[in-house]
């Protein structure tokens, strides 16, 4: 029983990274219709920047949770203004290829600067060790990552569904012509929303820094699973991205525990089953399928 709970916590922690990053990916797709293949590289950048800032100026984990997403937000704004915005009127394939190329470029630049070995990152002392609940011992950091990610996902959901900003963003997504006719400058919201999606990927990277090997390639396999998460949850669905992120994290953790050779395959079998039964994903709409 203790081992099963441990696998569950590990799965929820891994799912937290998927949920946060998939949330950003879903928001970007929902607003811009852009499939951002560079999202895995942005997740990697979040972890790399956190490690580099800790090494250079001693920036600890807690301020990094704020500083790094802000830096990634600015990075996303620059990328959207310089490149993505120029291709939004064309076939979505062009932006997919653009972000694919950007992903390769970022990974190569990081390899040239920091090599292929992992960068060190110091975990906060308060998050080390284990939480004891009676006879059950759970890793403190994984529990923290799960709770923190759940809070952030909840705040993003409230922002998108219960505020005027979220209302404008959703209206711009679903009926951009009507929204524009009501006097809303739809284009003015595109850039910050793209930056916000990138910032969420960066935040996931900071959370992963004390938990995973910080290398230039850490986003390469991550983006493949991330696309599976978005497809399972439903393209453009905020709730779907979060639920599918935690679901895939659990499937991955149980797979590694009970059938290590099949742990990755099971995720894509799950994705195939979801597509067969519900092509739009668990929470997606048919028009997005």
XYZ file of C-alpha atoms in Angstrom:
289
model
C 0.000 0.000 0.000
C 2.853 2.353 0.908
C 4.562 1.622 -2.413
C 1.338 2.272 -4.344
C 0.892 5.645 -2.608
C 4.517 6.480 -3.379
C 3.969 5.715 -7.076
C 0.800 7.803 -6.976
C 2.622 10.821 -5.517
C 5.426 10.410 -8.050
C 2.834 10.232 -10.826
C 1.032 13.347 -9.614
C 4.357 15.216 -9.379
C 5.297 14.200 -12.924
C 1.752 15.017 -14.010
C 2.176 18.494 -12.509
C 4.885 19.293 -15.052
C 2.684 18.001 -17.872
C -0.396 19.848 -16.582
C 1.328 23.239 -16.283
C 3.087 23.001 -19.640
C 0.010 21.569 -21.404
C -2.059 24.390 -19.930
C 0.212 26.909 -21.649
C 0.145 24.910 -24.867
C -3.658 24.729 -24.791
C -4.003 28.486 -24.187
C -1.668 29.301 -27.081
C -3.513 26.930 -29.404
C -6.892 28.192 -28.259
C -6.077 31.857 -28.894
C -3.659 31.729 -31.811
C -4.389 28.336 -33.361
C -0.624 27.739 -33.198
C 0.747 24.294 -32.339
C 3.868 25.427 -30.499
C 6.463 22.690 -30.993
C 9.013 24.812 -29.082
C 7.066 24.354 -25.842
C 9.361 21.526 -24.711
C 12.393 23.736 -25.361
C 10.776 26.517 -23.283
C 10.266 24.004 -20.454
C 13.971 23.168 -20.766
C 14.871 26.879 -20.770
C 12.973 27.361 -17.505
C 15.105 24.738 -15.789
C 18.353 25.924 -17.416
C 17.760 29.596 -16.546
C 16.926 28.671 -12.928
C 20.151 26.646 -12.639
C 22.296 29.324 -14.284
C 20.872 32.137 -12.143
C 21.425 30.084 -9.013
C 25.040 29.518 -10.031
C 25.764 33.109 -11.127
C 23.897 35.278 -8.608
C 22.718 32.759 -6.023
C 19.041 33.053 -6.971
C 17.314 30.471 -4.813
C 14.356 28.273 -5.685
C 11.606 30.491 -4.237
C 12.352 33.753 -6.105
C 13.117 31.658 -9.202
C 9.451 30.592 -9.230
C 8.625 34.260 -10.004
C 11.690 35.586 -11.818
C 12.127 32.785 -14.373
C 8.490 32.752 -15.617
C 8.710 36.548 -16.040
C 11.867 36.146 -18.146
C 10.193 33.403 -20.205
C 7.132 35.641 -20.628
C 9.350 38.362 -22.121
C 11.039 35.747 -24.304
C 7.635 34.587 -25.559
C 6.571 38.172 -26.284
C 9.704 38.737 -28.377
C 9.258 35.463 -30.277
C 5.607 36.212 -31.007
C 6.311 39.766 -32.203
C 9.355 38.901 -34.301
C 8.281 35.611 -35.876
C 4.924 34.036 -35.001
C 2.811 37.123 -35.760
C 4.193 37.267 -39.300
C 2.824 33.809 -40.088
C -0.554 33.789 -38.348
C -2.418 34.700 -41.550
C -0.871 31.730 -43.385
C -1.457 27.993 -43.079
C -0.893 26.839 -39.432
C 1.738 24.445 -40.762
C 4.117 27.404 -41.229
C 4.051 28.283 -37.537
C 4.402 24.612 -36.635
C 7.561 24.431 -38.762
C 8.783 27.747 -37.331
C 8.466 26.560 -33.734
C 10.005 23.189 -34.665
C 13.046 25.019 -36.057
C 13.150 27.303 -33.016
C 13.146 24.255 -30.763
C 16.147 22.752 -32.580
C 17.974 26.093 -32.440
C 17.441 26.546 -28.695
C 18.575 23.013 -27.882
C 21.709 23.420 -30.005
C 22.571 26.792 -28.449
C 22.233 25.376 -24.932
C 24.420 22.385 -25.857
C 27.090 24.685 -27.243
C 27.060 26.853 -24.118
C 26.640 24.276 -21.346
C 27.430 20.929 -22.966
C 25.344 17.779 -22.734
C 25.920 16.938 -19.081
C 23.387 17.935 -16.445
C 23.600 21.228 -14.554
C 23.463 21.081 -10.739
C 20.563 22.620 -8.834
C 20.163 22.863 -5.072
C 16.779 21.921 -3.675
C 15.445 24.045 -0.753
C 16.247 22.395 2.533
C 12.635 22.671 3.720
C 11.464 20.559 0.747
C 14.011 17.801 1.288
C 13.258 14.615 3.140
C 9.905 12.919 3.590
C 6.492 13.669 5.038
C 5.328 11.094 7.555
C 1.604 10.339 7.700
C 1.436 7.564 10.260
C 3.231 4.597 8.741
C 3.242 6.220 5.290
C 6.282 8.217 4.176
C 5.969 10.475 1.120
C 8.666 12.600 -0.579
C 8.149 16.220 0.493
C 9.181 17.786 -2.794
C 6.795 15.731 -4.932
C 3.902 16.562 -2.577
C 4.801 20.257 -2.788
C 5.006 20.167 -6.606
C 1.561 18.566 -6.860
C -0.126 21.048 -4.492
C 1.637 24.075 -6.001
C 0.733 23.061 -9.563
C -2.863 22.401 -8.560
C -3.101 25.925 -7.073
C -1.558 27.524 -10.191
C -3.890 25.583 -12.515
C -6.857 26.642 -10.382
C -5.796 30.303 -10.503
C -5.392 30.150 -14.291
C -8.834 28.552 -14.599
C -10.339 31.341 -12.450
C -8.503 33.951 -14.536
C -9.858 32.503 -17.768
C -13.423 31.870 -16.610
C -14.203 34.417 -13.886
C -12.475 37.654 -14.929
C -12.952 40.257 -17.638
C -9.521 39.451 -19.048
C -10.442 35.794 -19.405
C -13.787 36.718 -20.950
C -12.077 38.849 -23.606
C -9.475 36.174 -24.334
C -12.123 33.454 -24.686
C -14.339 35.682 -26.811
C -11.375 36.528 -29.040
C -10.738 32.818 -29.410
C -14.265 31.669 -30.167
C -15.738 34.615 -32.111
C -12.912 36.962 -33.046
C -14.912 38.838 -35.717
C -17.817 39.565 -33.362
C -15.398 40.543 -30.563
C -13.598 42.900 -32.928
C -16.939 44.410 -33.981
C -17.664 45.199 -30.320
C -14.564 47.389 -30.204
C -12.096 44.956 -28.642
C -8.584 45.030 -30.093
C -8.145 41.279 -30.513
C -4.571 41.527 -31.787
C -3.513 43.382 -28.641
C -4.290 40.256 -26.580
C -2.459 37.775 -28.772
C 1.090 38.701 -27.734
C 0.613 38.650 -23.930
C -1.362 35.401 -24.164
C 1.463 33.769 -26.127
C 3.962 35.053 -23.544
C 1.752 33.746 -20.725
C 1.682 30.267 -22.278
C 5.481 30.283 -22.559
C 5.769 31.477 -18.943
C 3.761 28.443 -17.775
C 6.196 26.141 -19.589
C 9.062 28.000 -17.892
C 7.391 27.595 -14.495
C 7.108 23.840 -15.108
C 10.830 23.844 -15.904
C 11.703 25.585 -12.620
C 9.671 23.007 -10.687
C 11.446 20.215 -12.570
C 14.932 21.634 -11.911
C 15.432 20.079 -8.435
C 13.724 16.849 -9.542
C 15.084 15.964 -12.985
C 18.384 16.068 -14.849
C 18.836 19.599 -16.243
C 20.102 19.049 -19.778
C 19.523 20.589 -23.205
C 17.589 17.464 -24.239
C 15.195 17.377 -21.281
C 12.456 18.988 -23.377
C 12.816 16.694 -26.408
C 10.978 13.670 -25.030
C 8.827 15.949 -22.868
C 7.208 17.633 -25.887
C 6.191 14.274 -27.388
C 4.326 13.280 -24.241
C 2.998 16.821 -23.945
C 1.291 16.522 -27.314
C -0.250 13.246 -26.157
C -1.541 15.090 -23.075
C -3.105 17.855 -25.165
C -4.716 15.364 -27.564
C -6.130 13.301 -24.687
C -7.466 16.390 -22.912
C -8.785 18.044 -26.068
C -7.074 20.694 -28.190
C -7.513 24.145 -26.674
C -9.261 22.854 -23.543
C -7.875 24.304 -20.295
C -9.589 21.773 -18.028
C -8.715 18.955 -20.413
C -5.011 19.885 -20.396
C -4.846 19.820 -16.591
C -6.840 16.598 -16.119
C -4.962 14.800 -18.910
C -1.615 16.047 -17.534
C -2.194 14.424 -14.156
C -3.725 11.330 -15.795
C -0.691 10.804 -18.032
C 1.635 11.387 -15.071
C -0.127 8.636 -13.130
C -0.122 6.252 -16.112
C 3.600 6.893 -16.601
C 4.431 6.339 -12.907
C 2.401 3.125 -12.626
C 3.902 1.921 -15.902
C 7.454 2.533 -14.686
C 6.649 0.747 -11.430
C 4.826 -2.317 -12.736
C 5.825 -2.600 -16.428
C 8.906 -0.418 -17.089
C 9.322 -1.599 -20.681
C 5.760 -0.533 -21.535
C 5.523 2.690 -19.523
C 5.806 5.013 -22.545
C 3.782 2.786 -24.868
C 0.825 2.767 -22.476
C 0.543 6.554 -22.759
C 0.155 6.416 -26.523
C -2.216 3.446 -26.314
C -4.333 5.591 -24.009
C -4.163 8.439 -26.509
C -5.225 6.131 -29.350
C -8.172 4.813 -27.338
C -9.326 8.348 -26.486
C -9.127 9.398 -30.143
C -11.078 6.321 -31.245
C -13.822 6.844 -28.686
C -13.855 10.630 -28.580
C -11.879 12.245 -31.448
C -12.048 15.732 -29.886
C -10.431 14.515 -26.666
C -11.935 14.139 -23.213
C -12.885 17.824 -22.868
C -12.442 19.114 -26.422
C -15.062 20.386 -28.805
C -15.793 18.668 -32.092
C -14.820 21.732 -34.153
C -11.291 21.592 -32.665
C -10.789 17.917 -33.510
